[in-house]
Amino acid sequence: MFKFVDCIDAGTEYCPCYLAEKGECIICSQLKGRAFCDCLNWKGTCIFQEYTWNNNKAKKARDFKEYVLKSINFLRDDLIIMEVFVNPYLAKQLNNIGSYVFLKKPQSPHCFAMPVSIMKSNIKNNVITMAIKILGVKTKDILDCKEKVEIKGPYWNGVQGQIFLKNLKNSEILISARGVAASPCVMVANKLKKHNNNVIVILDKGRSNENFAKKEFLDLGCKVYDVNMIDYSNYTLKDEFKKLINELMRKHDFKVTMSGGSDEFHRLYLNYIYSVNKNLNFATVNNALMTCGEGVCGSCHLKLCNGQVIRGCKQQYNPAEVFINIKGDVNI
Amino acid sequence: MMVIVIGGGWAGCAAALQAKKCGAEVLIIEKTDMLLGLGNVGGIIRNNGRWTAAEEMIALGGGDLFEIADRCARHKNVEFPGHKHATLYDVNIIEAEVRKYLYSMGINIMFENRVVDVEMEGRRIKSVYLHDGTEIEGDVFIETTGSTGPIGNCLRYGNGCSMCILRCPSYGPRISISMRAGVEDLQGLRGDESFGAMSGSCKLEKDSLSKELQEQLDKDGVVVIPVPKEDINLDKLKNKVCQQYALKEFAENIVLLDTGHAKLMTSYYPLEKLRKIPGFERARFIDPYSGGKANSIRYLSMAPRDNHMKVVGIDNLFVGGEKSGLFVGHTEAIVTGTLAGYNAVRAGLGLNLVELPTSLAVGDIIKFENESKQTIEGLKQRYTFAGAVYFERMKELNLYITDVDKIRKKVEGLFLKDFFKNKII
Ligand SMILES: Cc1cc2nc3c(=O)[nH]c(=O)nc-3n(C[C@H](O)[C@H](O)[C@H](O)COP(=O)(O)OP(=O)(O)OC[C@H]3O[C@@H](n4cnc5c(N)ncnc54)[C@H](O)[C@@H]3O)c2cc1C
Ligand code: FES
């Protein structure tokens, strides 16, 4: 089977990383305890060469830095939009599909750091926008931020199946999103629009009767539909949602669909799409639990259908291999 | 029947051509934008025992590529230290000529596509995957990806990427397809038992040399100039791929050959030092681009094979050229590639496979190399009709023949005249 092995950091200025130093590089056999080349996914640079030229050390890792908080807006008592002034470098780096940062209150210990997707990054005024759902210890701690926040970044693995999004030009995509997972989908829609794609968005009405990101999608020129997606009595897709999907699939020639929700939602949604049309490629919001973002701590590890364990914070997978039930029946 | 050839160097071109002549449908997948691989920077054929091998192939009906190389010759019958009756083909024109010929034969070629994985069905390869995930199915596969590089190997075993003709930074690294199919690679050794070997020649832009040197090269095809005493480095010879050129004369002299470029018979030469030599004051490297510092590393990726050129353990994978053993040279790549192409078609039809007779040099070298590399000493050798152990063996066994008529009669005597011209589908 085609080994779809990809490290989102490979070939960037953060590569090689600690993993290479310890002989655990995801891509390079020479940095994985072997003595000969067996490059798993060439991204235009030789990681072993970079490592050697860097005096056999990892490149400098990302670190927390303080930035000025621009605003916190409560959309509901448990949903905020946060805007932060970052530097031009970070704004540019975060203006990409799948961007996320680690965020914490200044002085709070590192265990309070939480991964947050970037919804928008404005490279003119260097303001980044994030949507945060207040859930537990870390998110409550963030609410106490007054003038400053601490941010560690940039990271890029917030969306899985990026290869399908980045290759999409002059085409059509269907995005289905609910709750706070709509936030990274805004960035995706933004980038896909720039490549002249027709972006159709279905949003879950949820508790507020309208997703907070609806206006963002409309501003980008996407066509947006509101439905109730989930029948909570048995956690299945509602008929009205399925009907809308069928209708849209008849009308449009979608090449890719993106799922913005929990892993349970990905599974329900993608399998339904797959039952209607087996030729679509999938992208998903990455729900892996992340703590370090550097492939070290192991909290993001997950098992693919072939039994291989991967690091969700750094590694890309084909969502079809994770969420679709029919093994090996998916084109990538 | 669909035969897929991975890698379009001399071995791949020969394999594709032969499979096509046998009647198969053929696709070459090449990662760069050119055929011939290292053949774009070589040029020496017909020196010493390679003369015999070329004529044997012509008599066997598998001489198409030698005839093109002869047509592209800049010089014939050149002599230089240790070597007789060499032909130097013009590296600047030959690739286009070979490409034209393969197209005229109806061979399909995909350029700028790199094979990165295989799909197996038991002991058979079902299909190969390109770097972008595209799957290509075939009946029989021939791997002729050579053994050069990629960057990590050139770094670990050499002086780093020297930007050679294979241009890994632009087209991505060579990978071992046979290993992806589950067969471990073999590695060649150096004299001191470290792995691999460094390519043994580099090329200077001819126009950057003095008028006198240029004129001499144009006239004779060869120039020999003593190396300044303080620069003689005999140690460098030990690391060299081309043991046929690992002679003292090549350390004590600068040997230049005219292949369209000025081919300098040493792995690399620091530019400042080179420019101290009269006539080289303005010299610059054309291949590898960093020939002042390094050269490519080879022989780290051989697949175990039988004498039919089939990979041991896989039913429908064949190999030729440097992928198939410690062979050095265009001639050697063409010989092994041709047999791989022939047997690939037979395998596709379910026919028994053939070996070339050991009474011919072209058959003997295939068997001899395979036996020799079973030992550590054998892994330190390189095998070429042009010199070192194998040329010695040719002379001992009276396989070294330069009389063309005699070679033709010998092949006819074996009832093998035009053997490679037979259509088998
Ligand atoms: C500088 C130099 C000078 C030389 N001079 C001479 C000489 O004068 N005379 C002589 O007889 N010999 C010479 N040699 C040796 C000779 O060139 C080689 O032994 C011979 O050409 C090897 O041929 P090959 O087809 O096995 O491999 P290669 O020429 O290495 O061809 C392999 C091909 O496969 C392609 N490839 C690799 N991986 C992939 C992949 N995954 N997917 C698709 N394509 C792939 C490569 O791009 C390449 O085109 C020289 C070698 C060098 C380096
Ligand atoms: S978040 Fe720590 S290893 Fe992935």
XYZ file of C-alpha atoms in Angstrom, chain B:
425
model
C 1.822 -7.230 -21.811
C 2.868 -4.111 -19.958
C 6.528 -3.831 -18.936
C 7.337 -0.952 -16.603
C 10.914 0.265 -16.437
C 11.811 2.363 -13.416
C 14.761 4.654 -14.101
C 15.827 5.720 -17.590
C 19.641 5.469 -17.395
C 21.597 3.382 -19.921
C 20.378 0.195 -18.234
C 16.742 1.332 -18.303
C 16.932 2.449 -21.938
C 18.459 -0.888 -22.933
C 15.858 -2.864 -20.974
C 12.976 -0.866 -22.431
C 14.292 -1.203 -25.951
C 14.750 -4.961 -25.632
C 11.313 -5.515 -24.087
C 9.830 -3.497 -26.935
C 11.766 -5.475 -29.558
C 10.377 -8.634 -27.973
C 6.877 -7.283 -28.562
C 5.768 -5.887 -25.182
C 4.174 -2.564 -24.405
C 6.757 -0.527 -22.504
C 6.686 2.471 -20.180
C 9.809 4.133 -18.753
C 9.304 6.205 -15.600
C 12.218 8.598 -15.063
C 12.492 11.063 -12.181
C 14.525 13.733 -14.016
C 13.863 15.482 -17.318
C 16.460 13.407 -19.191
C 17.242 9.831 -20.124
C 20.698 8.223 -19.742
C 21.293 9.173 -16.081
C 25.044 9.036 -15.473
C 25.465 8.437 -19.192
C 25.037 12.194 -19.613
C 28.375 12.746 -17.940
C 30.349 9.655 -19.006
C 31.261 9.045 -22.604
C 33.979 6.399 -22.686
C 33.038 3.212 -24.519
C 34.909 0.478 -26.372
C 38.025 0.852 -24.204
C 39.832 -2.454 -23.535
C 37.340 -5.328 -23.090
C 34.353 -3.059 -23.691
C 35.254 -3.297 -27.378
C 34.579 -7.049 -27.257
C 31.363 -6.612 -25.281
C 29.998 -4.007 -27.705
C 30.754 -6.216 -30.722
C 29.268 -9.279 -29.031
C 26.059 -7.330 -28.410
C 25.968 -6.137 -32.011
C 26.399 -9.707 -33.246
C 23.673 -10.845 -30.828
C 21.289 -8.319 -32.365
C 21.284 -6.112 -29.282
C 23.604 -3.416 -30.583
C 21.166 -0.560 -31.286
C 22.465 1.674 -28.501
C 26.121 1.006 -29.318
C 25.409 2.010 -32.891
C 23.920 5.306 -31.671
C 26.927 5.876 -29.381
C 29.297 5.154 -32.283
C 27.394 7.653 -34.412
C 27.751 10.263 -31.651
C 31.502 9.700 -31.312
C 33.805 12.690 -31.056
C 36.911 10.505 -31.112
C 37.656 6.910 -32.025
C 40.690 4.774 -31.224
C 41.914 6.957 -28.374
C 44.696 5.690 -26.123
C 45.302 6.874 -22.582
C 47.154 5.317 -19.624
C 46.105 1.663 -19.305
C 43.426 1.962 -21.993
C 43.336 1.169 -25.674
C 40.984 1.804 -28.619
C 38.491 3.919 -26.676
C 35.621 5.719 -28.349
C 34.462 8.965 -26.713
C 30.841 9.794 -27.442
C 29.658 13.369 -27.307
C 27.692 13.765 -24.085
C 26.122 16.964 -25.386
C 24.140 15.310 -28.164
C 23.639 11.670 -27.279
C 20.639 11.972 -24.929
C 18.478 13.593 -27.583
C 19.497 10.908 -30.086
C 18.598 8.045 -27.746
C 15.321 9.712 -26.796
C 14.393 10.125 -30.465
C 15.188 6.481 -31.150
C 13.142 5.145 -28.209
C 10.163 7.269 -29.219
C 10.495 6.031 -32.806
C 10.287 2.481 -31.496
C 6.996 3.319 -29.762
C 8.265 3.305 -26.175
C 6.325 5.503 -23.742
C 8.314 7.693 -21.376
C 7.127 9.626 -18.331
C 9.629 12.261 -17.229
C 9.765 14.087 -13.902
C 7.899 11.285 -12.180
C 9.498 9.464 -9.302
C 8.457 5.983 -8.222
C 8.209 5.804 -4.424
C 6.384 2.617 -3.506
C 4.986 -0.685 -4.725
C 1.788 -2.649 -4.262
C 2.485 -6.343 -3.717
C 0.335 -9.388 -4.365
C 2.172 -12.248 -2.714
C 5.576 -12.490 -4.394
C 4.530 -10.315 -7.311
C 4.511 -6.571 -7.778
C 1.038 -5.495 -8.872
C 1.706 -1.808 -9.381
C 4.004 1.070 -8.528
C 3.116 4.401 -6.960
C 4.470 7.756 -8.070
C 5.435 10.481 -5.608
C 1.961 12.035 -5.873
C 0.188 8.770 -5.070
C -0.729 7.855 -8.668
C -0.843 4.086 -9.072
C 0.481 2.476 -12.266
C -0.187 -1.196 -12.940
C 2.050 -3.491 -14.944
C 2.735 -7.152 -15.625
C 6.504 -7.145 -15.246
C 8.765 -4.522 -13.685
C 12.410 -3.689 -14.301
C 14.274 -1.598 -11.775
C 17.181 0.328 -13.256
C 17.430 3.150 -10.736
C 21.212 2.926 -10.541
C 22.987 3.222 -7.229
C 23.904 6.889 -7.042
C 23.088 9.041 -4.024
C 20.788 10.266 -2.698
C 21.915 13.255 -0.654
C 22.028 11.492 2.717
C 24.278 8.748 1.362
C 26.547 11.265 -0.401
C 26.795 13.061 2.922
C 27.364 10.077 5.199
C 29.838 8.312 2.906
C 31.259 11.236 0.943
C 31.719 14.991 1.136
C 28.058 15.909 0.757
C 25.813 16.523 -2.244
C 27.989 17.689 -5.110
C 25.034 18.541 -7.368
C 25.570 15.789 -9.910
C 23.561 15.144 -13.044
C 20.820 13.284 -11.139
C 19.922 16.560 -9.377
C 18.233 15.108 -6.275
C 17.500 18.568 -4.835
C 15.347 19.305 -7.898
C 13.830 15.903 -8.656
C 13.897 14.104 -5.339
C 15.963 11.196 -4.111
C 16.552 7.775 -5.618
C 14.976 5.143 -3.451
C 15.329 1.383 -3.609
C 12.213 -0.089 -5.203
C 13.319 -3.664 -4.562
C 13.616 -2.831 -0.876
C 10.082 -1.413 -0.859
C 9.086 -4.774 -2.319
C 10.645 -6.448 0.714
C 14.117 -7.463 -0.517
C 17.111 -6.144 1.442
C 19.791 -4.311 -0.542
C 23.440 -5.322 -0.781
C 26.216 -2.744 -0.448
C 29.599 -2.474 -2.078
C 32.681 -1.905 0.077
C 35.851 0.158 -0.215
C 39.353 -1.099 0.407
C 39.027 -0.256 4.094
C 35.614 -1.959 4.249
C 33.640 1.258 4.586
C 30.518 1.410 2.416
C 30.061 2.701 -1.111
C 32.458 4.370 -3.492
C 32.935 7.835 -4.875
C 32.473 8.546 -8.568
C 35.839 8.786 -10.216
C 35.632 11.578 -12.746
C 34.423 15.128 -13.044
C 33.991 17.442 -15.994
C 35.378 20.876 -16.791
C 33.855 23.350 -19.193
C 36.148 22.943 -22.197
C 35.932 26.610 -23.124
C 37.374 27.562 -19.735
C 40.693 25.845 -20.546
C 43.555 27.428 -22.466
C 43.418 27.549 -26.262
C 46.319 25.067 -26.450
C 44.585 22.510 -24.263
C 41.359 22.918 -26.207
C 43.132 22.391 -29.504
C 44.925 19.313 -28.247
C 41.677 17.850 -26.927
C 39.899 18.522 -30.191
C 42.727 16.912 -32.153
C 43.669 13.870 -30.046
C 40.769 13.470 -27.625
C 43.204 13.165 -24.745
C 45.703 15.294 -22.792
C 48.020 14.035 -20.060
C 49.657 16.592 -17.759
C 51.781 15.838 -14.696
C 50.171 16.816 -11.382
C 52.299 19.213 -9.275
C 54.345 17.015 -6.871
C 52.754 18.440 -3.725
C 49.263 17.594 -4.993
C 49.754 13.899 -5.710
C 47.360 11.965 -3.486
C 47.471 8.229 -3.974
C 44.985 7.671 -1.121
C 42.217 9.203 -3.189
C 42.480 6.260 -5.585
C 41.279 3.816 -2.933
C 37.888 5.419 -2.633
C 37.303 5.471 -6.319
C 34.472 3.687 -8.080
C 36.388 3.192 -11.263
C 39.070 0.747 -10.378
C 40.026 0.609 -14.036
C 41.252 4.178 -13.566
C 42.706 3.672 -10.088
C 46.206 3.468 -11.489
C 49.228 5.396 -10.255
C 49.286 7.264 -13.562
C 45.942 8.804 -12.712
C 47.237 10.171 -9.418
C 50.484 11.473 -10.880
C 48.921 12.938 -13.982
C 45.899 14.915 -14.888
C 44.214 12.951 -17.618
C 41.726 14.934 -19.658
C 39.418 13.344 -22.223
C 37.261 15.157 -24.756
C 33.652 14.025 -24.394
C 32.263 17.408 -25.331
C 33.296 18.457 -21.876
C 36.849 18.045 -20.659
C 36.535 14.907 -18.562
C 38.993 14.999 -15.671
C 39.838 11.502 -14.473
C 39.750 12.179 -10.748
C 36.871 12.295 -8.218
C 37.220 15.984 -7.430
C 39.909 18.651 -7.462
C 39.956 21.825 -5.339
C 39.517 24.695 -7.765
C 42.285 26.906 -6.369
C 44.804 24.075 -6.749
C 43.586 23.163 -10.200
C 43.970 26.727 -11.396
C 47.669 26.776 -10.472
C 48.316 24.314 -13.293
C 49.268 25.971 -16.605
C 46.306 25.978 -18.961
C 43.769 25.630 -16.127
C 43.945 29.242 -14.909
C 40.292 29.858 -15.770
C 38.960 26.314 -15.300
C 35.440 25.765 -13.961
C 33.447 22.656 -13.179
C 30.401 21.668 -15.166
C 29.773 18.279 -13.516
C 29.357 17.762 -10.700
C 28.687 21.430 -10.135
C 30.707 21.229 -6.916
C 33.521 19.141 -8.398
C 35.997 21.238 -6.421
C 34.774 19.571 -3.270
C 32.996 16.291 -3.771
C 31.487 13.713 -6.073
C 28.549 11.333 -5.913
C 28.516 8.152 -3.811
C 27.510 4.887 -5.474
C 26.934 1.139 -4.912
C 24.834 1.276 -1.761
C 21.726 -0.227 -3.287
C 22.147 -3.500 -5.177
C 19.364 -6.044 -5.314
C 20.268 -9.738 -5.002
C 19.647 -11.280 -8.436
C 20.081 -14.459 -10.401
C 21.891 -14.747 -13.720
C 18.664 -14.096 -15.600
C 18.700 -10.636 -13.938
C 15.604 -11.497 -11.895
C 15.510 -10.270 -8.313
C 15.693 -13.136 -5.838
C 12.410 -13.487 -3.975
C 10.164 -11.525 -6.343
C 8.574 -13.233 -9.325
C 8.212 -10.277 -11.673
C 11.008 -7.835 -10.841
C 14.167 -7.649 -12.943
C 17.222 -5.424 -12.531
C 20.035 -4.051 -14.681
C 22.970 -1.670 -14.472
C 24.380 -0.583 -11.134
C 21.180 -1.686 -9.416
C 22.030 -5.248 -10.385
C 25.585 -5.416 -9.096
C 28.980 -3.823 -8.763
C 29.079 -3.035 -12.464
C 30.766 0.116 -13.673
C 29.999 1.561 -17.041
C 27.631 2.307 -19.851
C 28.545 -0.875 -21.675
C 27.924 -2.957 -18.578
C 24.580 -1.202 -17.994
C 23.487 -1.824 -21.589
C 24.472 -5.498 -21.465
C 22.722 -6.255 -18.164
C 19.735 -4.067 -19.026
C 19.223 -5.802 -22.359
C 19.119 -9.242 -20.740
C 16.747 -7.921 -18.053
C 14.401 -6.593 -20.764
C 14.502 -9.873 -22.662
C 13.828 -12.078 -19.651
C 11.157 -9.722 -18.329
C 9.061 -10.442 -21.415
C 9.682 -14.175 -21.126
C 8.627 -14.079 -17.492
C 5.480 -12.185 -18.461
C 4.623 -14.983 -20.886
C 5.409 -17.686 -18.346
C 8.360 -18.962 -20.397
C 11.604 -20.243 -18.876
C 14.319 -17.601 -18.514
C 17.629 -17.575 -20.351
C 21.260 -16.973 -19.349
C 23.868 -15.678 -21.763
C 26.632 -18.236 -22.437
C 29.799 -17.793 -20.407
C 31.846 -18.363 -23.531
C 30.936 -14.763 -24.324
C 32.275 -11.938 -22.155
C 28.760 -10.508 -21.824
C 27.531 -13.747 -20.273
C 30.610 -14.429 -18.211
C 30.658 -11.064 -16.458
C 27.055 -11.476 -15.254
C 27.852 -14.833 -13.683
C 31.302 -13.858 -12.403
C 30.067 -10.714 -10.660
C 27.258 -12.611 -8.999
C 29.627 -15.264 -7.637
C 32.326 -12.819 -6.633
C 30.138 -10.533 -4.575
C 29.322 -13.397 -2.198
C 32.676 -12.649 -0.497
C 33.917 -9.562 1.337
C 36.871 -9.322 -1.059
C 34.452 -9.542 -3.965
C 32.360 -6.707 -2.564
C 35.457 -4.510 -2.670
C 35.861 -5.057 -6.403
C 34.087 -3.343 -9.277
C 33.307 -5.268 -12.417
C 33.932 -3.819 -15.854
C 35.167 -5.047 -19.202
C 37.517 -2.057 -19.191
C 39.906 -2.967 -16.408
C 40.624 -4.258 -12.913
C 39.815 -7.912 -12.069
C 37.368 -8.571 -14.815
C 39.523 -7.391 -17.727
C 42.329 -9.541 -16.321
C 39.956 -12.477 -16.332
C 38.923 -11.749 -19.930
C 42.537 -11.878 -20.999
C 43.180 -15.094 -19.081
C 40.133 -16.836 -20.538
C 40.808 -15.538 -24.049
C 37.522 -13.668 -23.967
C 39.238 -10.421 -24.944
C 38.950 -10.347 -28.722
C 39.226 -7.244 -30.899
C 38.801 -8.896 -34.282
C 35.196 -8.110 -35.198
C 34.922 -10.987 -37.670
C 36.127 -13.433 -35.097
C 33.504 -12.204 -32.611
C 30.724 -12.536 -35.204
C 31.808 -16.065 -36.103
C 31.921 -16.983 -32.435
C 28.359 -15.780 -31.911
C 27.198 -17.547 -35.068
C 28.914 -20.703 -33.834
C 26.725 -20.527 -30.744
C 23.632 -20.173 -32.986
C 22.944 -16.838 -31.326
C 23.273 -14.483 -34.291
C 20.600 -11.783 -33.950
C 19.234 -13.541 -30.885
C 17.930 -10.268 -29.422
C 16.041 -9.427 -32.609
C 13.501 -12.212 -32.105
C 9.986 -11.134 -31.323
C 8.609 -13.453 -28.702
C 5.099 -12.127 -28.310
